[in-house]
CSV table of C-alpha atoms and ligand atoms in Angstrom, one decimal:
chain,number,residue,atom,x,y,z
A,1,SER,CA,129.7,94.1,59.8
A,2,LEU,CA,127.0,95.9,61.7
A,3,SER,CA,126.2,92.8,63.7
A,4,GLU,CA,129.8,92.3,64.8
A,5,ARG,CA,130.2,96.0,65.7
A,6,LEU,CA,127.0,95.9,67.8
A,7,ASP,CA,128.1,92.7,69.4
A,8,SER,CA,131.4,94.2,70.5
A,9,ALA,CA,129.5,97.3,71.7
A,10,PHE,CA,127.6,95.1,74.1
A,11,LYS,CA,130.6,93.1,75.2
A,12,GLN,CA,131.6,95.4,78.0
A,13,LEU,CA,128.1,95.2,79.4
A,14,LYS,CA,127.9,91.5,79.1
A,15,GLY,CA,129.3,89.5,81.9
A,16,GLU,CA,130.1,92.7,83.6
A,17,GLY,CA,129.1,92.7,87.3
A,18,ARG,CA,129.0,96.4,88.0
A,19,ILE,CA,127.6,98.8,85.5
A,20,SER,CA,127.6,102.5,85.6
A,21,GLU,CA,126.1,105.3,83.6
A,22,ILE,CA,129.5,105.7,82.0
A,23,ASN,CA,129.4,102.1,80.8
A,24,ILE,CA,126.0,102.8,79.2
A,25,ALA,CA,127.1,106.0,77.7
A,26,SER,CA,130.1,104.4,76.0
A,27,THR,CA,128.1,101.4,74.8
A,28,VAL,CA,125.6,103.8,73.3
A,29,LYS,CA,128.3,105.7,71.6
A,30,GLU,CA,129.7,102.5,70.1
A,31,ILE,CA,126.3,101.6,68.8
A,32,ARG,CA,126.0,105.0,67.2
A,33,ARG,CA,129.3,104.7,65.5
A,34,ALA,CA,128.4,101.2,64.3
A,35,LEU,CA,125.2,102.5,62.8
A,36,VAL,CA,126.8,105.5,61.0
A,37,ASP,CA,129.5,103.2,59.6
A,38,ALA,CA,126.7,101.0,58.3
A,39,ASP,CA,125.4,103.9,56.3
A,40,VAL,CA,122.7,105.0,58.7
A,41,ASN,CA,122.2,108.7,58.5
A,42,TYR,CA,123.9,110.5,61.4
A,43,LYS,CA,120.7,112.2,62.7
A,44,ILE,CA,118.8,109.0,62.6
A,45,ALA,CA,121.6,107.2,64.4
A,46,LYS,CA,121.7,109.9,67.1
A,47,ASP,CA,118.0,110.0,67.7
A,48,PHE,CA,118.1,106.3,67.9
A,49,THR,CA,120.8,106.1,70.4
A,50,ASP,CA,119.3,108.9,72.5
A,51,ARG,CA,116.2,106.8,72.8
A,52,VAL,CA,118.2,103.7,73.7
A,53,ARG,CA,120.1,105.6,76.4
A,54,GLU,CA,116.9,107.0,77.8
A,55,LYS,CA,115.3,103.6,77.9
A,56,ALA,CA,118.3,101.9,79.3
A,57,LEU,CA,118.4,104.4,82.2
A,58,GLY,CA,114.6,104.2,82.7
A,59,GLU,CA,114.6,100.5,82.7
A,60,LYS,CA,117.4,100.4,85.2
A,61,VAL,CA,119.9,98.5,83.1
A,62,ILE,CA,122.4,99.6,85.7
A,63,THR,CA,120.9,97.4,88.4
A,64,ALA,CA,119.6,94.6,86.2
A,65,ILE,CA,120.8,91.1,86.9
A,66,SER,CA,122.1,90.7,83.3
A,67,PRO,CA,122.6,94.3,82.0
A,68,GLY,CA,124.0,93.1,78.7
A,69,GLN,CA,120.9,91.1,77.8
A,70,LEU,CA,118.5,93.8,78.8
A,71,MET,CA,120.5,96.3,76.7
A,72,VAL,CA,120.4,94.0,73.7
A,73,LYS,CA,116.6,93.7,74.1
A,74,ILE,CA,116.2,97.4,74.3
A,75,VAL,CA,118.3,97.9,71.1
A,76,LYS,CA,116.4,95.1,69.4
A,77,ASP,CA,113.0,96.7,70.2
A,78,GLU,CA,114.2,100.1,69.0
A,79,LEU,CA,115.6,98.7,65.8
A,80,ALA,CA,112.3,97.0,65.0
A,81,GLU,CA,110.5,100.2,65.8
A,82,LEU,CA,112.8,102.1,63.5
A,83,MET,CA,112.0,99.7,60.7
A,84,GLY,CA,108.3,100.1,61.1
A,85,GLY,CA,107.4,98.1,64.2
A,86,THR,CA,105.1,95.5,62.6
A,87,GLU,CA,104.8,94.0,59.2
A,88,SER,CA,102.7,95.7,56.6
A,89,GLU,CA,100.3,93.7,54.4
A,90,LEU,CA,99.9,94.1,50.7
A,91,ASP,CA,96.6,95.5,49.5
A,92,ILE,CA,95.3,92.9,47.1
A,93,LYS,CA,91.6,92.8,47.9
A,94,ALA,CA,90.4,94.3,44.6
A,95,ASN,CA,89.8,92.1,41.6
A,96,PRO,CA,92.1,92.5,39.8
A,97,SER,CA,94.5,94.3,42.1
A,98,VAL,CA,97.1,96.3,40.2
A,99,ILE,CA,100.6,96.5,41.5
A,100,LEU,CA,103.0,98.9,39.9
A,101,ILE,CA,106.7,98.2,40.3
A,102,ALA,CA,109.1,101.1,40.1
A,103,GLY,CA,112.8,101.7,40.7
A,104,LEU,CA,116.2,102.3,39.1
A,105,GLN,CA,117.6,100.1,36.4
A,106,GLY,CA,119.4,97.1,37.9
A,107,SER,CA,117.7,97.4,41.3
A,108,GLY,CA,115.9,94.1,40.8
A,109,LYS,CA,112.4,95.1,39.6
A,110,THR,CA,112.0,92.4,37.0
A,111,THR,CA,113.4,89.7,39.3
A,112,PHE,CA,111.2,90.9,42.1
A,113,SER,CA,108.1,91.0,39.8
A,114,GLY,CA,108.7,87.3,39.1
A,115,LYS,CA,109.2,86.5,42.8
A,116,LEU,CA,106.1,88.4,43.8
A,117,ALA,CA,104.0,86.7,41.1
A,118,ASN,CA,105.3,83.4,42.4
A,119,PHE,CA,104.5,84.4,46.0
A,120,LEU,CA,101.0,85.5,45.2
A,121,LYS,CA,100.3,82.4,43.2
A,122,THR,CA,101.7,79.8,45.7
A,123,LYS,CA,101.0,81.5,49.0
A,124,LYS,CA,97.9,83.7,48.4
A,125,GLY,CA,96.1,81.6,45.8
A,126,LYS,CA,96.1,84.4,43.3
A,127,LYS,CA,96.2,84.2,39.5
A,128,PRO,CA,98.7,86.8,38.6
A,129,LEU,CA,99.4,88.4,35.2
A,130,LEU,CA,102.9,89.8,34.7
A,131,VAL,CA,103.1,92.9,32.4
A,132,ALA,CA,106.3,93.8,30.6
A,133,ALA,CA,106.1,97.6,30.4
A,134,ASP,CA,109.8,98.2,30.0
A,135,ILE,CA,109.6,99.6,26.5
A,136,TYR,CA,113.3,100.5,26.1
A,137,ARG,CA,115.0,97.2,26.3
A,138,PRO,CA,113.7,94.5,24.1
A,139,ALA,CA,115.6,92.0,26.2
A,140,ALA,CA,113.4,93.0,29.2
A,141,ILE,CA,110.4,91.3,27.7
A,142,ASP,CA,112.3,88.1,27.2
A,143,GLN,CA,113.7,88.3,30.8
A,144,LEU,CA,110.2,88.5,32.2
A,145,LYS,CA,108.9,85.7,29.9
A,146,VAL,CA,111.6,83.4,31.1
A,147,LEU,CA,110.7,84.1,34.7
A,148,GLY,CA,107.0,83.7,33.9
A,149,GLU,CA,107.6,80.3,32.3
A,150,GLN,CA,109.5,79.1,35.4
A,151,ILE,CA,106.7,79.8,37.7
A,152,GLY,CA,103.8,79.1,35.4
A,153,VAL,CA,102.5,82.7,35.2
A,154,GLU,CA,101.3,84.4,32.1
A,155,VAL,CA,103.3,87.4,30.8
A,156,TYR,CA,101.6,90.1,28.9
A,157,SER,CA,103.7,92.1,26.4
A,158,GLU,CA,103.3,94.2,23.2
A,159,PRO,CA,106.8,94.2,21.6
A,160,GLU,CA,105.8,96.7,19.0
A,161,ASN,CA,104.1,99.2,21.3
A,162,LYS,CA,106.2,102.0,22.7
A,163,ASP,CA,103.6,103.5,25.0
A,164,ALA,CA,103.9,102.1,28.5
A,165,VAL,CA,100.6,103.6,29.5
A,166,LYS,CA,98.7,101.9,26.7
A,167,ILE,CA,100.4,98.6,27.4
A,168,ALA,CA,99.4,98.8,31.1
A,169,GLN,CA,95.8,99.7,30.2
A,170,ASN,CA,95.6,96.9,27.6
A,171,ALA,CA,97.1,94.4,30.1
A,172,ILE,CA,94.4,95.3,32.7
A,173,ALA,CA,91.7,94.8,30.1
A,174,HIS,CA,93.3,91.5,29.3
A,175,ALA,CA,93.4,90.5,32.9
A,176,LYS,CA,89.7,91.2,33.4
A,177,GLN,CA,88.9,89.1,30.5
A,178,ASN,CA,91.1,86.3,31.6
A,179,GLY,CA,90.2,86.2,35.2
A,180,ASN,CA,93.6,87.3,36.5
A,181,THR,CA,93.2,88.5,40.1
A,182,VAL,CA,96.5,90.4,40.3
A,183,VAL,CA,98.3,92.5,37.7
A,184,ILE,CA,102.0,93.1,38.2
A,185,ILE,CA,103.4,95.9,36.0
A,186,ASP,CA,107.1,95.8,35.6
A,187,THR,CA,108.3,99.2,34.4
A,188,ALA,CA,111.5,100.5,32.9
A,189,GLY,CA,114.2,102.1,35.0
A,190,ARG,CA,117.1,104.4,34.4
A,191,LEU,CA,120.6,104.2,35.9
A,192,ALA,CA,119.9,107.4,37.9
A,193,VAL,CA,116.8,109.3,38.8
A,194,ASP,CA,115.7,111.1,35.6
A,195,GLU,CA,112.7,113.1,34.5
A,196,VAL,CA,111.7,111.0,31.5
A,197,MET,CA,111.5,107.9,33.6
A,198,MET,CA,109.6,109.6,36.5
A,199,LYS,CA,107.1,111.0,34.1
A,200,GLU,CA,106.5,107.7,32.4
A,201,VAL,CA,105.9,105.9,35.7
A,202,ALA,CA,103.8,108.8,37.0
A,203,ASN,CA,101.7,108.6,33.8
A,204,VAL,CA,101.2,104.8,34.2
A,205,LYS,CA,100.1,105.5,37.8
A,206,ALA,CA,97.6,108.2,36.8
A,207,ALA,CA,96.2,105.9,34.1
A,208,VAL,CA,95.8,102.7,36.0
A,209,LYS,CA,95.4,103.8,39.6
A,210,PRO,CA,97.3,101.0,41.1
A,211,ASN,CA,96.3,99.5,44.5
A,212,GLU,CA,100.0,99.3,45.4
A,213,ILE,CA,103.1,101.0,44.1
A,214,LEU,CA,106.2,99.2,45.2
A,215,PHE,CA,109.5,100.9,45.1
A,216,VAL,CA,112.3,98.5,44.5
A,217,VAL,CA,115.8,99.4,45.8
A,218,ASP,CA,119.1,97.6,45.9
A,219,SER,CA,120.1,97.5,49.5
A,220,MET,CA,123.8,97.4,48.6
A,221,THR,CA,123.7,101.0,47.4
A,222,GLY,CA,123.7,102.3,51.0
A,223,GLN,CA,123.0,106.0,51.5
A,224,ASP,CA,122.1,106.4,47.8
A,225,ALA,CA,119.3,104.0,48.3
A,226,VAL,CA,117.8,106.4,50.7
A,227,ASN,CA,118.2,109.4,48.4
A,228,THR,CA,116.6,107.4,45.5
A,229,ALA,CA,113.7,106.4,47.7
A,230,LYS,CA,113.1,110.0,48.6
A,231,ALA,CA,113.1,111.1,44.9
A,232,PHE,CA,110.7,108.4,43.9
A,233,ASN,CA,108.4,109.0,46.9
A,234,ASP,CA,108.2,112.7,46.2
A,235,ARG,CA,107.0,111.9,42.7
A,236,LEU,CA,105.0,108.7,43.1
A,237,ASP,CA,103.9,108.7,46.7
A,238,PHE,CA,104.5,104.9,46.6
A,239,SER,CA,102.9,102.5,49.1
A,240,GLY,CA,105.7,100.3,50.0
A,241,VAL,CA,109.4,99.5,49.7
A,242,VAL,CA,111.1,96.3,48.5
A,243,LEU,CA,114.7,95.8,49.6
A,244,THR,CA,116.6,93.6,47.2
A,245,LYS,CA,120.0,91.9,47.3
A,246,LEU,CA,119.9,91.5,51.1
A,247,ASP,CA,121.8,88.3,50.5
A,248,GLY,CA,124.9,90.2,49.5
A,249,ASP,CA,127.4,91.8,51.8
A,250,THR,CA,125.1,94.7,52.7
A,251,ARG,CA,125.9,97.1,55.4
A,252,GLY,CA,122.3,97.1,56.5
A,253,GLY,CA,121.9,100.9,56.7
A,254,ALA,CA,119.3,101.1,54.0
A,255,ALA,CA,116.8,98.9,55.8
A,256,LEU,CA,117.3,101.1,58.9
A,257,THR,CA,117.0,104.4,57.3
A,258,ILE,CA,114.4,104.2,54.5
A,259,LYS,CA,111.3,103.7,56.6
A,260,TYR,CA,112.3,106.7,58.8
A,261,THR,CA,113.0,108.9,55.8
A,262,VAL,CA,110.0,108.3,53.5
A,263,GLU,CA,107.6,107.1,56.2
A,264,LYS,CA,106.6,104.2,54.0
A,265,PRO,CA,106.7,100.6,55.2
A,266,ILE,CA,109.2,98.0,53.8
A,267,LYS,CA,107.0,95.3,52.6
A,268,PHE,CA,109.3,92.7,51.2
A,269,VAL,CA,113.0,91.7,51.2
A,270,SER,CA,114.5,89.8,48.4
A,271,MET,CA,117.5,87.6,49.0
A,272,GLY,CA,118.9,85.9,46.0
A,273,GLU,CA,118.3,85.1,42.4
A,274,LYS,CA,116.1,82.1,43.0
A,275,LEU,CA,112.4,82.8,42.6
A,276,ASP,CA,111.4,81.5,46.0
A,277,THR,CA,113.8,83.7,48.0
A,278,LEU,CA,111.3,86.4,48.7
A,279,ASP,CA,110.3,87.1,52.3
A,280,VAL,CA,107.6,89.3,53.8
A,281,PHE,CA,109.5,92.0,55.8
A,282,TYR,CA,109.1,91.6,59.6
A,283,PRO,CA,110.9,94.4,61.4
A,284,GLU,CA,111.3,92.3,64.5
A,285,ARG,CA,113.0,89.5,62.7
A,286,MET,CA,115.2,91.9,60.8
A,287,ALA,CA,116.3,93.5,64.1
A,288,GLN,CA,117.1,90.0,65.5
A,289,ARG,CA,119.2,89.3,62.4
A,290,ILE,CA,121.1,92.6,62.6
A,291,LEU,CA,121.9,91.7,66.2
A,292,GLY,CA,123.1,88.3,65.2
A,293,MET,CA,120.3,86.7,67.2
A,294,GLY,CA,119.3,84.6,64.2
A,295,ASP,CA,116.0,84.3,62.5
A,296,ILE,CA,114.5,80.9,63.5
A,297,THR,CA,111.0,82.0,62.6
A,298,THR,CA,111.8,82.5,58.9
A,299,LEU,CA,113.8,79.3,58.9
A,300,VAL,CA,110.9,77.3,60.2
A,301,GLU,CA,108.5,79.0,57.7
A,302,ARG,CA,110.8,78.2,54.8
A,303,ALA,CA,110.9,74.6,56.1
A,304,GLN,CA,107.2,74.4,56.5
A,305,ALA,CA,106.7,75.7,52.9
A,306,GLN,CA,108.7,72.7,51.6
A,307,PHE,CA,107.6,69.8,53.8
A,308,ASN,CA,104.0,68.8,53.9
A,309,GLU,CA,102.2,66.6,56.4
A,310,GLU,CA,101.7,63.7,54.1
A,311,GLN,CA,105.4,63.6,53.1
A,312,ALA,CA,106.4,63.7,56.7
A,313,LYS,CA,104.1,60.8,57.6
A,314,LYS,CA,105.4,58.7,54.8
A,315,LEU,CA,108.9,59.4,55.8
A,316,GLU,CA,108.2,58.7,59.5
A,317,LYS,CA,106.8,55.3,58.5
A,318,LYS,CA,109.8,54.4,56.4
A,319,ILE,CA,112.1,55.3,59.2
A,320,ARG,CA,110.1,53.3,61.7
A,321,GLN,CA,110.3,50.3,59.4
A,322,ASN,CA,114.0,50.9,58.8
A,323,GLN,CA,113.3,51.4,55.1
A,324,PHE,CA,114.8,54.8,54.8
A,325,ASP,CA,116.8,54.6,51.5
A,326,PHE,CA,118.8,56.7,49.1
A,327,ASP,CA,115.7,57.8,47.2
A,328,ASP,CA,114.4,59.3,50.5
A,329,PHE,CA,117.7,60.8,51.2
A,330,ARG,CA,117.9,62.4,47.9
A,331,GLU,CA,114.4,63.8,48.2
A,332,GLN,CA,115.3,65.3,51.6
A,333,LEU,CA,118.4,66.9,50.0
A,334,ASN,CA,116.2,68.4,47.3
A,335,GLN,CA,113.8,69.8,49.9
A,336,ILE,CA,116.6,71.4,51.8
A,337,LYS,CA,118.0,72.9,48.6
A,338,LYS,CA,114.6,74.4,47.7
A,339,MET,CA,114.7,76.3,51.0
A,340,GLY,CA,117.3,78.5,49.6
A,341,ASN,CA,121.0,79.3,49.7
A,342,LEU,CA,122.7,77.0,52.3
A,343,LYS,CA,124.8,79.8,53.9
A,344,ASP,CA,121.7,82.1,54.2
A,345,LEU,CA,119.8,79.3,55.9
A,346,MET,CA,122.6,78.5,58.3
A,347,GLY,CA,122.9,82.2,59.0
A,348,MET,CA,119.4,82.2,60.3
A,349,ILE,CA,120.4,79.9,63.2
A,350,PRO,CA,121.3,82.0,66.2
A,351,GLY,CA,125.0,82.0,66.9
A,352,ILE,CA,125.8,80.3,63.6
A,353,GLY,CA,125.8,83.3,61.4
A,354,LYS,CA,128.9,84.8,62.9
A,355,ALA,CA,130.7,81.5,63.0
A,356,ILE,CA,130.3,80.8,59.3
A,357,LYS,CA,130.6,84.2,57.8
A,358,ASP,CA,134.2,83.5,56.5
A,359,ILE,CA,133.6,79.9,55.5
A,360,ASP,CA,132.7,79.3,51.9
A,361,ILE,CA,129.6,77.3,52.0
A,362,SER,CA,128.2,77.0,48.5
A,363,ASP,CA,125.2,75.2,47.2
A,364,ASP,CA,127.8,72.9,45.6
A,365,ALA,CA,128.2,71.3,49.1
A,366,PHE,CA,125.8,68.6,48.1
A,367,LYS,CA,127.2,68.0,44.6
A,368,GLY,CA,129.5,65.2,45.6
A,369,ILE,CA,126.8,63.3,47.5
A,370,GLU,CA,124.4,63.8,44.7
A,371,ALA,CA,126.9,62.5,42.2
A,372,ILE,CA,127.3,59.3,44.3
A,373,ILE,CA,123.6,58.7,44.7
A,374,GLY,CA,123.1,59.6,41.0
A,375,SER,CA,125.4,56.8,39.8
A,376,MET,CA,123.6,54.2,41.8
A,377,THR,CA,121.0,52.0,40.1
A,378,PRO,CA,117.4,52.4,41.1
A,379,ALA,CA,117.6,49.0,42.8
A,380,GLU,CA,120.6,50.1,44.8
A,381,ARG,CA,118.9,53.3,45.8
A,382,SER,CA,115.9,51.6,47.2
A,383,ASN,CA,117.9,48.8,48.8
A,384,PRO,CA,121.1,50.2,50.3
A,385,ASP,CA,122.1,46.8,51.7
A,386,LEU,CA,122.7,45.6,48.2
A,387,ILE,CA,125.7,47.8,47.8
A,388,ASP,CA,128.8,45.6,48.2
A,389,GLY,CA,132.4,46.2,47.4
A,390,SER,CA,132.3,45.8,43.7
A,391,ARG,CA,129.2,47.9,43.4
A,392,ARG,CA,130.9,50.6,45.4
A,393,ARG,CA,133.8,50.6,42.9
A,394,ARG,CA,131.4,51.0,40.0
A,395,ILE,CA,129.5,53.8,41.8
A,396,ALA,CA,132.7,55.7,42.6
A,397,LYS,CA,133.8,55.5,39.0
A,398,GLY,CA,130.4,56.7,37.7
A,399,ALA,CA,130.5,59.6,40.1
A,400,GLY,CA,134.0,60.6,39.4
A,401,LYS,CA,134.9,60.0,43.0
A,402,ASP,CA,137.4,57.8,44.9
A,403,ILE,CA,136.3,54.6,46.4
A,404,GLN,CA,137.1,56.1,49.8
A,405,ASP,CA,134.6,58.9,49.3
A,406,VAL,CA,131.9,56.3,48.5
A,407,ASN,CA,132.9,54.2,51.5
A,408,GLN,CA,132.8,57.2,53.8
A,409,PHE,CA,129.4,58.4,52.5
A,410,MET,CA,128.0,54.8,52.9
A,411,LYS,CA,129.3,54.8,56.5
A,412,GLN,CA,127.7,58.1,57.3
A,413,PHE,CA,124.4,57.1,55.7
A,414,GLU,CA,124.4,53.9,57.8
A,415,GLN,CA,125.1,55.9,61.0
A,416,MET,CA,122.3,58.3,60.1
A,417,ARG,CA,119.9,55.4,59.6
A,418,GLN,CA,120.9,53.9,62.9
A,419,MET,CA,120.4,57.3,64.6
A,420,MET,CA,117.0,57.8,63.0
A,421,LYS,CA,116.0,54.3,64.2
A,422,GLN,CA,117.1,55.0,67.7
A,423,MET,CA,115.3,58.4,67.8
A,424,ASN,CA,112.2,56.8,66.5
A,425,LYS,CA,112.2,54.1,69.2
A,426,PHE,CA,111.9,56.9,71.7
A,427,GLY,CA,109.3,58.7,69.6
A,428,ALA,CA,111.5,61.7,69.2
A,429,GLY,CA,112.2,61.3,65.5
A,430,GLY,CA,108.6,61.1,64.6
A,431,ARG,CA,107.8,64.2,66.6
A,432,GLY,CA,110.8,66.0,65.2
A,433,LEU,CA,109.7,65.4,61.6
A,434,LYS,CA,106.2,66.4,62.4
A,435,ALA,CA,107.4,69.6,63.9
A,436,MET,CA,109.0,70.3,60.5
A,437,GLY,CA,105.9,69.7,58.5
B,1,LIG,P1,115.8,95.6,36.9
B,1,LIG,O1,116.6,96.3,36.0
B,1,LIG,O2,115.4,96.6,38.0
B,1,LIG,O3,114.6,95.0,36.3
B,1,LIG,O4,116.7,94.5,37.7
B,1,LIG,P2,116.8,93.0,37.4
B,1,LIG,O5,115.6,92.3,38.0
B,1,LIG,O6,117.0,92.7,36.0
B,1,LIG,O7,118.0,92.6,38.3
B,1,LIG,C1,119.3,93.1,38.0
B,1,LIG,C2,120.4,92.1,38.5
B,1,LIG,O8,120.3,91.9,39.9
B,1,LIG,C3,120.1,90.7,37.9
B,1,LIG,O9,121.4,90.2,37.6
B,1,LIG,C4,119.5,89.9,39.0
B,1,LIG,O10,119.7,88.6,38.8
B,1,LIG,C5,120.1,90.5,40.2
B,1,LIG,N1,119.2,90.4,41.4
B,1,LIG,C6,117.9,90.8,41.5
B,1,LIG,N2,117.5,90.6,42.8
B,1,LIG,C7,118.5,90.1,43.5
B,1,LIG,C8,118.7,89.6,44.8
B,1,LIG,O11,117.8,89.7,45.7
B,1,LIG,N3,119.9,89.1,45.2
B,1,LIG,C9,120.9,89.0,44.3
B,1,LIG,N4,122.1,88.5,44.7
B,1,LIG,N5,120.8,89.4,43.0
B,1,LIG,C10,119.6,89.9,42.6
B,2,LIG,MG1,113.8,95.1,34.4
């Protein structure tokens, strides 16, 4: 992967006592190769590494105490700059604000529309209206309706109407009447750039004058993503880019090249099929991720979104009184699961991403534990001390597990409780939990 390649490019500078211009030149060359192999356009990669070399020489990497670290920092800053420098806000001041979603079929427009509605509702206090303006696939309306239902957002559709412009206009009138503060128009896409599709989206744009036009692109399509972005931008002059499927095995090149090519900011990255796996795009964090430096900030934000102050206080009290039980444990598991895919989460911890990339960590990791807790009675869950040998046998049977599995889990749970109690005695546990919420 790009991260690994960059890491090995830095290797010779890391831990190396004496550094010469030759070392730097070869490191820079390695970086350039890694970028090109990750689908970054050659010219961009060359410009990039030229800047890095200049900075490295200017900032005296050669005489630095830890040249490797300084070099990593220079590359990180330049990567962030290449991707736009700072994050770019969505323009949603107007009431209602209209956001037009465009992109090829399968790029993730409909999924993103749902995620964006959810984001604006839960994080920005908006009242979104989702509009199904994909008039070619009847199933598209249902897909959006299912998403809308999951997040409690109204979906506007006119199954009989084959005029995307009319649908969009009617939807906005409906939004004004209904007090919706944001209108998200999900349009039809084609498998490749084609004139009919472009014309249709351009017509919708002309008719509704959106505050934002977001171009959605599958980051797994590499260099094609950049060409598609260019075609859409020439025609639509969009206001921002959404990179989807960053959870997959992407080479990362799209993120690095698009901003440079179309000179439009990346505004969101989408990482998974769950509706709460949408993140505002922060170039700096993305750069850290590419360099395998982890992304603790995003991790903490995801955690904060799930844990609130009140819950944390309640939990703290239970731990203090040694009353932490299986109900609490299960609730914690659920909170963690809501934060997203386990492997993605762990990948955000510096140093861990590389270590776990070949390990299969699925969200099923919790299934065994959940089955065991699930086959306990409510009384057992709230009073773990109740669970004796015969109860354990019954629980194992109910969960489809061996008695050893239950014994082991009970032992781990007990150890965890002891540890929590210890930590709490010194005040660290409470503070730790508070930091999370
Ligand atoms: P549209 O044709 O542009 O509306 O694309 P859809 O929203 O229907 O998405 C196409 C497929 O990609 C669906 O199977 C989605 O579940 C999937 N998909 C969308 N976004 C993501 C993402 O961020 N990660 C992954 N892994 N899959 C995604
Ligand atoms: Mg769609």
